[in-house]
Structures are given as structure tokens and as C-alpha cells.
mmCIF file of C-alpha atoms in Angstrom:
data_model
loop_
_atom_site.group_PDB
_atom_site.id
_atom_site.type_symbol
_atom_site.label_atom_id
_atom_site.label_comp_id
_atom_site.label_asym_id
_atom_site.label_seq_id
_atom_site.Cartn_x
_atom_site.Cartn_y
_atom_site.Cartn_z
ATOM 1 C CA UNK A 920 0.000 0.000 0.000
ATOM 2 C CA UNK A 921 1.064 3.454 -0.933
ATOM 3 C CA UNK A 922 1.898 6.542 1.511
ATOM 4 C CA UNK A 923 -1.444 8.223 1.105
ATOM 5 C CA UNK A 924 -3.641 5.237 1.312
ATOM 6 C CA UNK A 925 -2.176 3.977 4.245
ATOM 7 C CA UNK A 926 -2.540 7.569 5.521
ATOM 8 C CA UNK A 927 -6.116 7.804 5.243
ATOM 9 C CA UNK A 928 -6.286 4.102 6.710
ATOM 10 C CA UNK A 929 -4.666 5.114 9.785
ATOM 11 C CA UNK A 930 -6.339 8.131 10.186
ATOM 12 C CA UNK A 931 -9.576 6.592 9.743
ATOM 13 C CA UNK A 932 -8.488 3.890 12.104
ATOM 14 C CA UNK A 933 -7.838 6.687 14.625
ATOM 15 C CA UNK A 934 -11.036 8.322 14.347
ATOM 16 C CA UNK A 935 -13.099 5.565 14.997
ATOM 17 C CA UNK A 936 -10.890 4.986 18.198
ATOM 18 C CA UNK A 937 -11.766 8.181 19.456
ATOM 19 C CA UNK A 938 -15.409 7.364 18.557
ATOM 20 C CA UNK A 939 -15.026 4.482 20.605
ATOM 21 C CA UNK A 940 -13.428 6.195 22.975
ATOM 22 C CA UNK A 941 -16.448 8.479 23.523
ATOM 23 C CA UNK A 942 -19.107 6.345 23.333
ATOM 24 C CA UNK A 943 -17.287 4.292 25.963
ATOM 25 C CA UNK A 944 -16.069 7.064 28.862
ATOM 26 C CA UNK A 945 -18.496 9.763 30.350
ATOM 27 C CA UNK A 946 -14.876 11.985 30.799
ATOM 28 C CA UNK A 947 -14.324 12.073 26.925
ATOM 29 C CA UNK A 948 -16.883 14.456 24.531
ATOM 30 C CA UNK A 949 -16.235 14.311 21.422
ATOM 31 C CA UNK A 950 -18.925 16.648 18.957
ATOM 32 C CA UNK A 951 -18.696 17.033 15.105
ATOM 33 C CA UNK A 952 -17.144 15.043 12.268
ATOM 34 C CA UNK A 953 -14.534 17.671 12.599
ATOM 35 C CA UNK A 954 -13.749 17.206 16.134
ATOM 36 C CA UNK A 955 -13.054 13.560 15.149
ATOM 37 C CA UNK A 956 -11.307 14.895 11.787
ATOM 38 C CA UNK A 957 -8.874 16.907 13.467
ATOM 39 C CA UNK A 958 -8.174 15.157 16.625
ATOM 40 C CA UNK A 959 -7.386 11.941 14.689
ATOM 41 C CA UNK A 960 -4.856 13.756 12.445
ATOM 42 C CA UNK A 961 -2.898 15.396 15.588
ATOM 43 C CA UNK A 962 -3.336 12.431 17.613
ATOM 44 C CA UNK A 963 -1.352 10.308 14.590
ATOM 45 C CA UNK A 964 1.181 12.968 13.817
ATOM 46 C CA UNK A 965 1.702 13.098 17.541
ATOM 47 C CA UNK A 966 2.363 9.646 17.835
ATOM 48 C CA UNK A 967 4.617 9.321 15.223
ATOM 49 C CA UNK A 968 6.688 12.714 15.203
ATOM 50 C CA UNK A 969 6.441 14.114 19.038
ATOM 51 C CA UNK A 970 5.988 10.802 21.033
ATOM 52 C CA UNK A 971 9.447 8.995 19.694
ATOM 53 C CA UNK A 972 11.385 12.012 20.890
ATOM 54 C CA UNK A 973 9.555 12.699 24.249
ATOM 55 C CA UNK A 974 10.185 9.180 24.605
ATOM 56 C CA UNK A 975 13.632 9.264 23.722
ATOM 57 C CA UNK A 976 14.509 12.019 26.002
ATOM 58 C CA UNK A 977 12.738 10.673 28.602
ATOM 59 C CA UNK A 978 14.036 7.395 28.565
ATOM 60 C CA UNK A 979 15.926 7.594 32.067
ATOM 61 C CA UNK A 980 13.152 8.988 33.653
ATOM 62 C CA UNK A 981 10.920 6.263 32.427
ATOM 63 C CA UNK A 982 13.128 3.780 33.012
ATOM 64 C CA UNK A 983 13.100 4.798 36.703
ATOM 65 C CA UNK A 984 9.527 5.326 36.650
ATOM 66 C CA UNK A 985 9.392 1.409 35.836
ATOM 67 C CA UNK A 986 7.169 2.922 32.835
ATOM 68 C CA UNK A 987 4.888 5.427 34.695
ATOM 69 C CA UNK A 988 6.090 8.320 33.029
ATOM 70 C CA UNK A 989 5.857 6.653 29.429
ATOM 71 C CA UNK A 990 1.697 6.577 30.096
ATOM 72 C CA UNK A 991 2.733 10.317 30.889
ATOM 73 C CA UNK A 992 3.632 10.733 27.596
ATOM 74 C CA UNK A 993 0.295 9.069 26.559
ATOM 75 C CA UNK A 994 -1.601 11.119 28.293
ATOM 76 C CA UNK A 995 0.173 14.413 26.732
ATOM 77 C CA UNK A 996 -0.068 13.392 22.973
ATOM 78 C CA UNK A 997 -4.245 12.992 23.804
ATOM 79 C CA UNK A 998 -4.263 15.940 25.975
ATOM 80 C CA UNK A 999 -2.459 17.825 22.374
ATOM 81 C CA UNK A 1000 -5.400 16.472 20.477
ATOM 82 C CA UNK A 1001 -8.185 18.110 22.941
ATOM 83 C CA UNK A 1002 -6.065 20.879 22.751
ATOM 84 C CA UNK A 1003 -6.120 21.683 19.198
ATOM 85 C CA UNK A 1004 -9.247 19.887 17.771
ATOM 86 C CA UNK A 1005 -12.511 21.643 18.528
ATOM 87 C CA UNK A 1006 -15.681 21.057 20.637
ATOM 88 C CA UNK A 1007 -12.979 17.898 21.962
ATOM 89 C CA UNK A 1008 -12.518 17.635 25.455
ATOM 90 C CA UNK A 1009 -11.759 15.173 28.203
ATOM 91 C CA UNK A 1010 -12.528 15.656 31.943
ATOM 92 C CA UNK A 1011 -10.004 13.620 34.387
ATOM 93 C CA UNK A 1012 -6.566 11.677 34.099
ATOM 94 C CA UNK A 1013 -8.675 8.242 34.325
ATOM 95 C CA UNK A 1014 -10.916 9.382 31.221
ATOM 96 C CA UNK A 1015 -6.928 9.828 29.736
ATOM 97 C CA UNK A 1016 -5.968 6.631 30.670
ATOM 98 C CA UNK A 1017 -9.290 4.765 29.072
ATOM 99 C CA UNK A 1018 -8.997 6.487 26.037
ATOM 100 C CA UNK A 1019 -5.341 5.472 25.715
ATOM 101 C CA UNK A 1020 -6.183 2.344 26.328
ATOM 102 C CA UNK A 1021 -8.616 2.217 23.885
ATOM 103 C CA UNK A 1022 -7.075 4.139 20.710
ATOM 104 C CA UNK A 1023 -4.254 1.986 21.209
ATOM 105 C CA UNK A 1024 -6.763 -1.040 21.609
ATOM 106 C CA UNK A 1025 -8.371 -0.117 18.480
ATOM 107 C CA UNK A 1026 -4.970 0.631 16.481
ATOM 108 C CA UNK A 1027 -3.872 -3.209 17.724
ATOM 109 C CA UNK A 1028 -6.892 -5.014 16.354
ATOM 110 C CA UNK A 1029 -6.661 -3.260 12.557
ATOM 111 C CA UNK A 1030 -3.115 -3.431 12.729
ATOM 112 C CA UNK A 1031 -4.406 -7.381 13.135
ATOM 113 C CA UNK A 1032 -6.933 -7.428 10.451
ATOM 114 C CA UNK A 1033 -5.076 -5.112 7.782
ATOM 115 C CA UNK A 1034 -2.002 -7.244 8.404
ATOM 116 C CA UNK A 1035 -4.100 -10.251 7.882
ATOM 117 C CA UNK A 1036 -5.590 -8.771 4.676
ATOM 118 C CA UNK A 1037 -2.441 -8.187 3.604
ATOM 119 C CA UNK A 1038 -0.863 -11.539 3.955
ATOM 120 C CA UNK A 1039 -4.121 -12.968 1.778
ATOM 121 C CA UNK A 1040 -4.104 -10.554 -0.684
ATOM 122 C CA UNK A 1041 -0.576 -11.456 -1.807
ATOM 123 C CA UNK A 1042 -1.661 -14.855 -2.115
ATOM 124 C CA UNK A 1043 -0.078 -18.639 -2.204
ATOM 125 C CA UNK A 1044 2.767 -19.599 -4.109
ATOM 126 C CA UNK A 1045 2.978 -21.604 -6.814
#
């Protein structure tokens, strides 16, 4: 798959997270398509541009932290997100922690399925 199709994957994949995220915790309210739109695209670029680096920087101070400070991170990349996308918000660090666990939840299980796809879709040998 190409750059731009697997970037519209991923940030549909991300969007529905946050949908799920949502409909799942009272802390998280999430209204409009562009809410969804917008905090999908910063959540992704966050996790691939910002959260390597944090993480990187950090890495004696999570190391020490047995790991704490790494859901720290987590918690900053979705706080960015509420930050910049409108009519976004979440209300409490356990509301954070839920819908970290669940965007990365739903970025595991279609990782799964597209990976499966993918392994069909090239097909047996001959």
C-alpha cells in the first residue's frame, strides 16, 4: 500500500478509536465530524513525530519510573489532540488513561486485520 492510502487508513483507524473512545467514557466528549477529523490527524502525527522524541529524552526517567512516566507521555499526545481539535474535550486523568487504552486497543486489532488482509491478498505460491 502506498503513503497516502495507508494515511487515510490510519487516520480513519484513529477516528473511529476516538469514537469508541467516547461512546465508551463519560470523561471524553467528542462533537462534530470535525472534532473527530482533526483530533485523529494530531493524535497520529503526535504519535509518530512528538511521542518517539519525548520518549527518547525521557528514557531515564521512564526507566526509573518502571514505565509510569511513558503513560505520561500518553496522556500528553491525547491531551495535544483536545487541545487543538474543537468542541474535543476530556474531563479527568482516568478518562486519559481509558482512552489510551482504547485508541491503542483499536490501532492493535486493525493493525491485526489489515495485516491479515495483507498476507491474503498477496496470495499462495505456486
Amino acid at each position: 500500500m502506498t503513503f497516502a492510502p495507508r494515511l487515510a487508513v490510519a487516520w480513519a483507524i484513529n477516528a473511529g478509536a476516538l469514537w469508541a473512545a467516547n461512546a465508551l467514557w463519560d470523561g471524553v466528549s467528542i462533537h462534530g465530524w470535525a472534532a473527530y477529523l482533526i483530533g485523529s490527524a494530531v493524535l497520529g502525527i503526535a504519535n509518530t513525530v512528538i511521542k518517539p522524541v519525548l520518549a527518547l529524552l525521557t528514557l531515564p526517567l521512564i526507566i526509573i519510573t518502571l514505565g509510569f512516566f511513558y503513560l505520561l507521555i500518553n496522556v500528553a499526545m491525547v491531551a495535544l489532540a483536545e487541545w487543538i481539535a474543537p468542541n474535543f474535550s476530556v474531563n479527568g486523568f482516568w478518562s486519559y488513561v481509558g482512552t489510551i487504552v482504547v485508541v491503542w486497543a483499536v490501532n492493535w486489532i486493525a493493525d491485526q486485520v489489515l495485516e491479515g488482509a495483507g498476507r491474503r491478498s498477496a496470495g499462495r505460491p505456486i
